[in-house]
């Protein structure tokens, strides 16, 4: 199985567990709606790419980590789209979960996906028990408080936002979690991958700001113009389109330069550079193209 | 340390981790508000009582399980109180989290507490790795979908509610999770404790319905009359106060009768019967007292 197949098969298995038996019908529908069809699956692909680069010693645990990370990412999108945050009507060309199923089901869908992520990690590492606690702890740190996704989102409610902590927590943390979990599952050293993850996380943040500005639906499946409407910080407003693009290219090169020595280093570098072409909005002002 | 001390110390440690460093101030305040001061801490006390009855072989893991269960219970209260569900203004004599900190922080507080629960389990079982996956899986099953708390709450959005599945998922599942986790942490057999947990879970559900009817704030810290206002099923409307009380006493006896043979069986039975007196509302119609 290639990386994409491992991720989709793993997600289907996880959702099968969460929606089986006497599951309330709306919740089951909403859980599937939130996860399928997916976006670019960037974070789980990164997680598995790192596991493969480190030798993929415990493939089942690595797949579980990738699946958990994507479930948590989907959970954060469902909750972020809700009326008390972005009040978004569309995600990945579909109605958002609260629009399709109601606010109460959207709230529970996010909760259910968070729980399913940790349940998947536990179920799939029963036979590699030394990996369970490190994987659960690493991934929980990436999504929780004080330094993960939850904290990142909470910075938006502070009168004095600390911009560095905000971006670190809201975007970089899950990239760091993805590479760390991939390395742990393959008995590699997670620390070797942090610099790469931070640069790549920053690149995605910048790309997302660019998409929002130039008027395309970006890698997150979020319609354009939402940041300005919601008063969120956007780097393009600060640097302009051309300097933002230059910054983005530099971040991708930094990520590729920071692939550590490992059996799969060269293919990892190639993957990152290829990924970078996905990041560039197709529609760009002529001067910046 | 006695049971109550182990729980409060463990909760303080977990909250310390989640609110340390550069945690956004409102999120940190809301996380503490949701957990302290607590309610009766019924589920974590039950978890530790079972662990002690089984010999408490891995005390640190048992405390972590109890703490995780209480964090998840608190998370469910924060989300259930939100405007799209019960729209409750008061919990445990304080403003609810969304009233005190806003809806967006309440949503994140619930999410953060769910993540903190699993993070605590991982952190505290690093030295007993054989316990991590079984504890995470057992507790996730109790709170997730299709049979846990999340599914229980989702039944309220179904046009045809399956009442048995609703009560099983919304109340009994976390009691089952609490006894199972306590047994697992002490190398006992979780299956031996299921009948007790189901009876006790049902007793708390009935007691809560009684409190709601007779006009007292019950063990959940929820003001009276809310079920009727929100159109939720309530057993007192079906049986009347006297028969409901009789049913409640029977459930507590069933719980005590189902304590399995173990070193601490007698003190466990005594604890359950003592607990039962807490369950009875002080204000009862004269005919039912």
XYZ file of C-alpha atoms in Angstrom:
578
model
C 0.000 0.000 0.000
C 1.276 3.480 -0.783
C 1.018 6.375 1.647
C -2.337 7.663 0.380
C -3.897 4.183 0.558
C -2.617 3.591 4.092
C -4.157 6.872 5.212
C -7.560 6.394 3.537
C -7.835 2.746 4.621
C -6.881 3.698 8.178
C -9.401 6.545 8.256
C -12.140 4.253 6.949
C -11.345 1.694 9.669
C -11.413 4.368 12.371
C -14.724 5.774 11.133
C -16.151 2.258 10.857
C -15.429 1.769 14.568
C -16.955 5.122 15.516
C -20.148 4.725 13.503
C -20.882 1.012 13.920
C -23.519 -0.725 16.040
C -26.327 1.438 17.359
C -24.717 4.801 16.532
C -27.193 7.703 16.295
C -27.714 8.259 12.547
C -27.017 12.007 12.383
C -23.790 11.690 14.351
C -22.631 8.847 12.095
C -23.410 10.894 8.981
C -21.659 13.964 10.349
C -18.527 12.040 11.373
C -18.208 10.731 7.800
C -19.010 14.148 6.311
C -16.175 15.697 8.338
C -13.553 13.196 7.174
C -14.557 12.131 3.611
C -13.769 13.124 0.959
C -10.647 14.600 2.490
C -8.495 17.577 1.660
C -4.819 17.196 0.795
C -4.140 15.000 3.900
C -0.903 16.967 4.256
C -0.171 16.181 7.907
C -0.738 12.406 7.795
C 1.288 12.177 4.559
C 4.112 14.020 6.277
C 3.853 11.677 9.284
C 4.112 8.559 7.102
C 6.839 10.073 4.909
C 8.974 10.571 8.032
C 8.209 7.037 9.258
C 9.270 5.646 5.862
C 12.392 7.813 5.792
C 13.297 6.299 9.203
C 12.747 2.712 8.006
C 9.034 2.293 8.939
C 9.813 -0.308 11.586
C 6.293 -0.419 13.057
C 4.092 0.303 10.052
C 0.812 -0.272 11.892
C 1.690 2.219 14.608
C 2.826 4.770 12.013
C -0.440 4.469 10.103
C -2.378 4.843 13.362
C -0.422 7.995 14.195
C -1.125 9.431 10.733
C -4.823 8.616 11.058
C -5.026 10.130 14.552
C -3.399 13.326 13.323
C -5.847 13.655 10.419
C -8.863 12.954 12.677
C -7.688 15.689 15.041
C -7.144 18.077 12.123
C -10.684 17.354 10.866
C -12.058 17.889 14.401
C -10.398 21.290 14.567
C -11.869 22.288 11.192
C -15.396 21.294 12.284
C -15.146 23.328 15.490
C -13.354 26.290 13.828
C -16.126 26.566 11.230
C -18.850 26.905 13.875
C -20.764 30.167 14.321
C -18.862 31.200 17.470
C -15.586 31.098 15.460
C -15.407 31.544 11.671
C -19.127 31.007 11.025
C -18.173 29.362 7.731
C -20.826 27.880 5.452
C -18.560 25.960 3.061
C -15.519 23.691 3.495
C -13.988 21.540 0.742
C -16.852 22.573 -1.600
C -19.466 21.120 0.761
C -21.664 22.663 3.439
C -19.801 22.738 6.760
C -20.907 20.197 9.384
C -22.994 22.632 11.428
C -24.787 23.826 8.268
C -25.521 20.269 7.145
C -26.290 18.679 10.548
C -26.899 21.495 13.049
C -24.658 23.084 15.652
C -25.178 20.478 18.355
C -24.138 17.629 16.055
C -21.142 19.656 14.826
C -19.985 20.161 18.409
C -20.323 16.432 19.124
C -18.657 15.488 15.832
C -15.542 17.419 16.811
C -15.568 15.818 20.255
C -16.121 12.367 18.757
C -13.235 12.775 16.301
C -10.855 13.829 19.094
C -11.784 10.740 21.100
C -11.593 8.506 17.998
C -8.041 9.729 17.355
C -6.788 8.497 20.730
C -8.899 5.347 20.545
C -7.269 4.518 17.186
C -3.781 4.995 18.644
C -4.620 2.672 21.543
C -6.299 -0.001 19.421
C -3.540 -0.134 16.825
C -0.618 -0.187 19.272
C -1.863 -2.965 21.574
C 0.917 -5.194 20.173
C 3.622 -2.499 20.370
C 2.899 -1.234 23.901
C 6.156 0.700 24.256
C 4.875 3.062 21.547
C 1.434 3.881 22.951
C 2.296 6.400 25.654
C 4.929 8.293 23.599
C 2.559 8.550 20.616
C -0.454 9.602 22.689
C 1.614 12.155 24.627
C 3.268 13.601 21.507
C 0.035 13.956 19.587
C -1.888 15.287 22.602
C 0.787 17.946 23.127
C 0.402 18.998 19.482
C -3.350 19.535 19.717
C -4.006 20.481 23.348
C -3.206 23.293 25.734
C -0.900 25.179 26.436
C 1.056 24.843 23.155
C -1.140 22.949 20.666
C -4.070 23.646 18.344
C -6.565 24.365 21.137
C -4.281 27.038 22.573
C -3.650 28.436 19.079
C -7.353 28.919 18.517
C -7.715 30.424 22.006
C -5.135 33.122 21.181
C -7.766 34.608 18.858
C -9.833 35.486 21.939
C -7.034 37.348 23.710
C -6.980 41.166 23.615
C -3.196 41.096 23.169
C -2.395 38.250 20.833
C 1.165 36.944 20.954
C 1.600 36.388 17.209
C 4.565 34.010 17.509
C 2.795 31.781 20.027
C -0.377 31.959 17.939
C 1.213 30.661 14.722
C 3.384 28.182 16.589
C 0.352 26.702 18.367
C -2.239 27.017 15.616
C -0.222 25.700 12.654
C 3.327 24.579 13.434
C 2.412 22.392 16.426
C 0.510 19.790 14.399
C 3.320 19.635 11.814
C 5.767 19.068 14.673
C 3.400 16.436 16.082
C 3.157 14.721 12.686
C 6.919 14.383 12.130
C 7.568 13.463 15.764
C 4.920 10.748 15.742
C 6.242 9.378 12.420
C 9.765 9.229 13.835
C 8.659 7.641 17.137
C 6.655 4.940 15.342
C 9.772 4.036 13.329
C 12.118 4.157 16.343
C 13.755 7.283 14.912
C 14.664 10.417 16.826
C 11.820 12.962 16.747
C 14.175 15.863 17.559
C 15.934 15.437 14.198
C 12.745 16.439 12.385
C 11.586 19.502 14.327
C 13.330 22.168 12.213
C 11.842 20.704 9.033
C 8.362 20.615 10.578
C 8.528 24.192 11.811
C 9.590 25.494 8.388
C 6.921 23.457 6.612
C 4.234 24.500 9.105
C 5.189 28.142 8.570
C 5.076 27.604 4.779
C 1.524 26.269 4.980
C 0.478 29.181 7.178
C 1.918 31.635 4.630
C 0.349 29.740 1.711
C -3.005 29.826 3.444
C -2.713 33.583 3.935
C -1.837 33.932 0.236
C -4.826 31.870 -0.898
C -7.068 33.915 1.342
C -5.773 37.105 -0.316
C -5.639 36.110 -3.985
C -9.101 34.637 -3.870
C -8.696 30.900 -4.194
C -9.810 28.054 -1.997
C -6.529 26.879 -0.474
C -5.142 23.630 0.849
C -7.355 23.861 3.934
C -10.491 23.931 1.777
C -11.423 27.311 3.224
C -13.023 29.927 0.953
C -11.023 33.104 0.290
C -11.433 36.423 2.078
C -12.384 34.852 5.412
C -9.390 36.168 7.391
C -10.131 39.793 6.654
C -13.830 39.305 7.390
C -12.955 37.693 10.757
C -10.206 40.195 11.596
C -7.494 37.510 11.657
C -3.822 38.338 11.137
C -2.653 37.696 7.542
C 0.989 38.029 6.479
C 0.151 39.279 2.946
C -1.338 42.454 4.400
C 2.049 43.050 6.025
C 4.542 42.001 3.263
C 2.560 42.298 0.025
C 2.119 39.423 -2.444
C 5.617 39.395 -3.976
C 7.584 39.371 -0.725
C 5.181 36.825 0.725
C 5.864 34.485 -2.219
C 9.611 34.941 -1.770
C 9.222 34.156 1.945
C 7.194 31.054 1.112
C 9.818 29.709 -1.320
C 12.516 30.271 1.289
C 10.553 28.368 3.933
C 10.152 25.367 1.621
C 13.913 25.379 0.906
C 14.600 25.571 4.655
C 12.347 22.551 5.165
C 14.153 20.552 2.447
C 17.582 21.592 3.799
C 16.616 20.274 7.218
C 15.888 16.692 6.218
C 18.233 14.773 8.534
C 20.593 12.004 7.423
C 18.455 8.888 7.069
C 17.879 6.059 4.554
C 15.072 7.964 2.788
C 16.558 11.488 2.888
C 16.708 12.114 -0.858
C 13.138 11.042 -1.629
C 11.970 13.093 1.365
C 13.645 16.223 -0.046
C 12.071 15.566 -3.435
C 8.657 15.140 -1.823
C 8.951 18.447 0.011
C 9.920 20.344 -3.151
C 7.080 18.714 -5.084
C 4.698 19.584 -2.244
C 5.815 23.192 -2.602
C 4.332 23.419 -6.090
C 0.947 22.477 -4.633
C 1.338 25.348 -2.207
C 1.543 28.100 -4.799
C -1.808 29.612 -5.730
C -2.517 29.174 -9.465
C -3.985 32.656 -9.763
C -1.330 35.210 -8.926
C -0.971 38.847 -9.817
C 1.123 38.982 -13.062
C 3.943 40.843 -11.313
C 4.401 38.064 -8.758
C 4.069 34.964 -10.910
C -3.259 9.873 50.537
C -6.948 9.044 50.661
C -9.104 8.776 47.557
C -10.260 12.401 47.563
C -6.708 13.696 47.959
C -5.409 11.509 45.150
C -8.110 12.839 42.838
C -7.672 16.533 43.684
C -3.865 16.353 43.587
C -4.011 14.520 40.260
C -6.439 17.056 38.796
C -4.256 19.946 39.968
C -1.217 18.327 38.316
C -3.122 17.792 35.057
C -4.382 21.385 35.025
C -0.922 22.661 35.871
C 0.397 20.966 32.716
C -2.428 22.333 30.554
C -2.182 25.926 31.762
C 1.584 26.353 32.185
C 4.050 28.239 29.986
C 2.620 30.682 27.497
C -0.999 29.513 27.794
C -3.575 32.098 26.628
C -4.981 33.628 29.833
C -8.691 33.167 29.158
C -8.258 29.528 28.197
C -6.221 28.877 31.355
C -8.870 30.551 33.513
C -11.684 28.637 31.841
C -9.944 25.262 32.181
C -9.584 25.841 35.932
C -13.152 27.177 36.215
C -14.465 23.980 34.608
C -12.650 21.651 37.015
C -12.388 23.504 40.367
C -14.080 23.486 42.767
C -15.490 20.146 41.717
C -18.789 18.426 42.223
C -19.073 15.106 44.044
C -16.277 13.538 41.889
C -18.434 10.409 41.833
C -16.865 8.688 38.810
C -13.193 9.098 39.791
C -13.995 8.007 43.366
C -15.670 4.906 41.964
C -12.646 4.252 39.727
C -10.211 4.442 42.647
C -12.507 2.464 44.953
C -12.468 -0.399 42.443
C -8.682 -0.144 42.060
C -8.305 -0.321 45.863
C -10.757 -3.215 46.111
C -8.560 -5.061 43.559
C -5.346 -4.374 45.495
C -4.285 -1.061 43.831
C -1.213 -2.636 42.232
C -0.346 0.355 40.039
C -1.542 3.301 42.103
C -0.147 5.940 39.752
C -1.991 4.489 36.754
C -5.208 4.199 38.771
C -5.011 7.843 39.834
C -4.357 8.867 36.219
C -7.405 6.895 35.086
C -9.562 8.557 37.752
C -8.274 11.996 36.760
C -8.848 11.336 33.047
C -12.414 10.238 33.738
C -13.158 13.376 35.746
C -11.589 15.664 33.095
C -13.786 14.021 30.453
C -16.855 14.386 32.658
C -16.063 18.096 33.166
C -15.564 18.500 29.389
C -18.983 17.007 28.726
C -20.593 19.371 31.252
C -18.968 22.431 29.635
C -20.181 21.437 26.163
C -23.640 20.274 27.360
C -24.225 23.646 29.031
C -23.597 25.582 25.803
C -26.413 27.455 24.038
C -26.862 24.817 21.305
C -27.608 22.209 24.010
C -28.987 23.063 27.459
C -28.215 26.797 27.296
C -27.559 26.671 31.049
C -26.389 29.762 32.902
C -25.387 28.131 36.191
C -23.436 24.991 37.138
C -22.223 24.146 40.660
C -23.465 27.580 41.866
C -21.192 29.417 39.423
C -21.759 30.862 35.965
C -21.219 28.208 33.306
C -18.006 28.451 31.277
C -19.609 30.052 28.202
C -21.331 32.658 30.400
C -18.105 33.492 32.225
C -15.648 33.271 29.286
C -17.678 33.318 26.052
C -18.831 30.536 23.747
C -15.600 30.186 21.789
C -13.529 29.678 24.932
C -16.121 27.205 26.284
C -15.861 25.155 23.093
C -12.055 25.127 23.342
C -12.148 24.352 27.066
C -14.119 21.182 26.419
C -11.730 20.209 23.622
C -8.715 20.988 25.805
C -10.035 18.890 28.698
C -10.631 15.897 26.392
C -7.060 16.117 25.119
C -5.697 16.651 28.657
C -7.428 13.465 29.802
C -5.565 11.303 27.287
C -2.333 13.249 27.788
C -2.548 12.533 31.537
C -3.043 8.816 30.911
C 0.001 8.728 28.622
C 2.237 10.790 30.909
C 1.415 8.820 34.047
C 1.734 5.352 32.491
C 5.113 5.817 30.786
C 6.606 3.418 33.370
C 3.755 0.885 33.129
C 3.478 0.682 29.312
C 1.340 -2.466 29.277
C -1.453 -0.396 30.854
C -1.501 2.588 28.482
C -3.371 1.147 25.492
C -5.989 -0.756 27.545
C -6.698 2.335 29.684
C -6.859 4.742 26.731
C -9.075 2.345 24.748
C -11.421 1.651 27.683
C -11.871 5.293 28.589
C -12.199 6.404 24.946
C -14.928 3.812 24.403
C -16.790 5.188 27.418
C -16.827 8.768 26.142
C -16.771 8.471 22.345
C -18.970 7.196 19.568
C -20.879 4.885 18.977
C -21.587 3.851 22.598
C -20.133 6.546 24.878
C -21.028 10.022 26.138
C -20.764 11.710 22.738
C -23.244 9.240 21.241
C -25.520 9.624 24.290
C -25.697 13.360 23.777
C -26.253 12.848 20.027
C -29.336 10.705 20.717
C -31.038 13.935 21.836
C -30.892 15.140 18.218
C -32.574 12.064 16.765
C -36.272 12.220 15.860
C -36.752 8.669 17.220
C -34.651 8.397 20.344
C -33.776 4.880 21.450
C -34.220 5.428 25.200
C -32.201 2.385 26.294
C -29.229 3.313 24.100
C -29.552 6.937 25.210
C -29.280 6.192 28.949
C -26.669 3.507 28.409
C -24.480 5.892 26.410
C -25.160 9.133 28.242
C -24.853 7.911 31.844
C -23.989 4.238 32.290
C -21.038 4.216 29.866
C -18.819 6.477 31.979
C -19.620 4.444 35.113
C -18.648 1.311 33.204
C -15.503 3.090 32.004
C -14.663 4.149 35.576
C -14.897 0.664 37.102
C -13.188 -0.970 34.124
C -10.276 1.461 34.232
C -9.936 1.010 38.007
C -9.836 -2.773 37.585
C -7.371 -2.662 34.662
C -4.994 -0.375 36.584
C -4.981 -2.871 39.460
C -4.618 -5.940 37.206
C -8.151 -6.991 38.116
C -10.804 -8.225 35.693
C -12.944 -5.368 34.390
C -15.797 -7.707 33.424
C -16.421 -8.524 37.096
C -17.469 -4.928 37.741
C -19.801 -4.187 34.832
C -23.089 -5.184 36.513
C -22.299 -2.977 39.508
C -21.437 -0.042 37.235
C -24.588 -0.363 35.166
C -26.806 -0.426 38.275
C -24.986 2.517 39.822
C -25.084 4.489 36.567
C -28.819 3.888 36.317
C -29.228 4.966 39.969
C -27.495 8.276 39.273
C -29.631 8.835 36.187
C -32.786 8.234 38.255
C -31.512 10.425 41.110
C -30.785 13.203 38.657
C -34.297 12.972 37.243
C -35.664 13.115 40.817
C -33.622 16.193 41.701
C -34.791 17.871 38.526
C -38.408 17.201 39.521
C -38.382 17.995 43.253
C -36.545 21.256 42.698
C -33.078 20.754 44.098
C -29.667 21.119 42.534
C -28.536 17.503 42.221
C -25.227 15.691 42.225
C -24.448 17.007 38.747
C -24.676 20.609 39.971
C -27.457 21.271 37.466
C -30.373 23.542 38.486
C -33.812 21.934 38.754
C -36.524 21.976 36.092
C -34.096 21.956 33.172
C -35.190 18.596 31.696
C -38.790 19.678 31.238
C -37.717 23.013 29.780
C -35.453 21.226 27.295
C -37.952 18.449 26.510
C -35.663 15.698 27.831
C -36.998 12.333 28.996
C -37.392 12.132 32.796
C -38.372 8.909 34.586
C -40.356 10.696 37.337
C -42.879 11.893 34.752
C -43.436 8.227 33.918
C -43.389 6.523 37.366
C -44.274 9.293 39.840
C -42.060 10.254 42.802
C -42.826 7.279 45.089
C -42.206 4.529 42.548
C -39.135 6.358 41.296
C -37.691 6.370 44.828
C -38.434 2.666 45.202
C -36.705 2.015 41.862
C -33.701 4.064 42.973
C -33.299 2.113 46.238
C -33.492 -1.153 44.310
C -30.800 -0.041 41.881
C -28.434 0.820 44.739
C -29.044 -2.611 46.319
C -28.377 -4.267 42.946
C -25.096 -2.353 42.739
C -24.056 -3.485 46.257
C -25.105 -7.088 45.538
C -22.881 -7.106 42.467
C -19.596 -6.312 44.190
C -17.436 -9.264 43.111
C -15.318 -11.367 45.467
C -12.158 -9.359 46.114
C -9.982 -8.244 49.063
C -11.955 -5.020 49.538
C -15.484 -6.318 48.858
C -17.032 -5.441 52.222
C -15.787 -1.857 52.345
C -16.884 -1.433 48.735
C -20.438 -2.516 49.613
C -20.465 -0.130 52.557
C -19.260 2.698 50.346
C -22.029 2.099 47.810
C -24.748 2.083 50.485
C -23.326 5.254 52.023
C -23.195 6.835 48.581
C -26.877 6.023 48.203
C -27.813 8.368 51.039
C -26.166 11.202 49.129
C -28.355 10.320 46.195
C -31.691 10.919 47.881
C -32.986 14.468 47.556
C -33.424 16.118 50.999
C -36.681 17.768 49.961
C -39.241 15.116 49.106
C -43.023 15.205 49.048
C -44.229 14.068 52.542
C -45.884 10.955 51.112
C -42.618 9.703 49.600
C -40.136 10.449 52.397
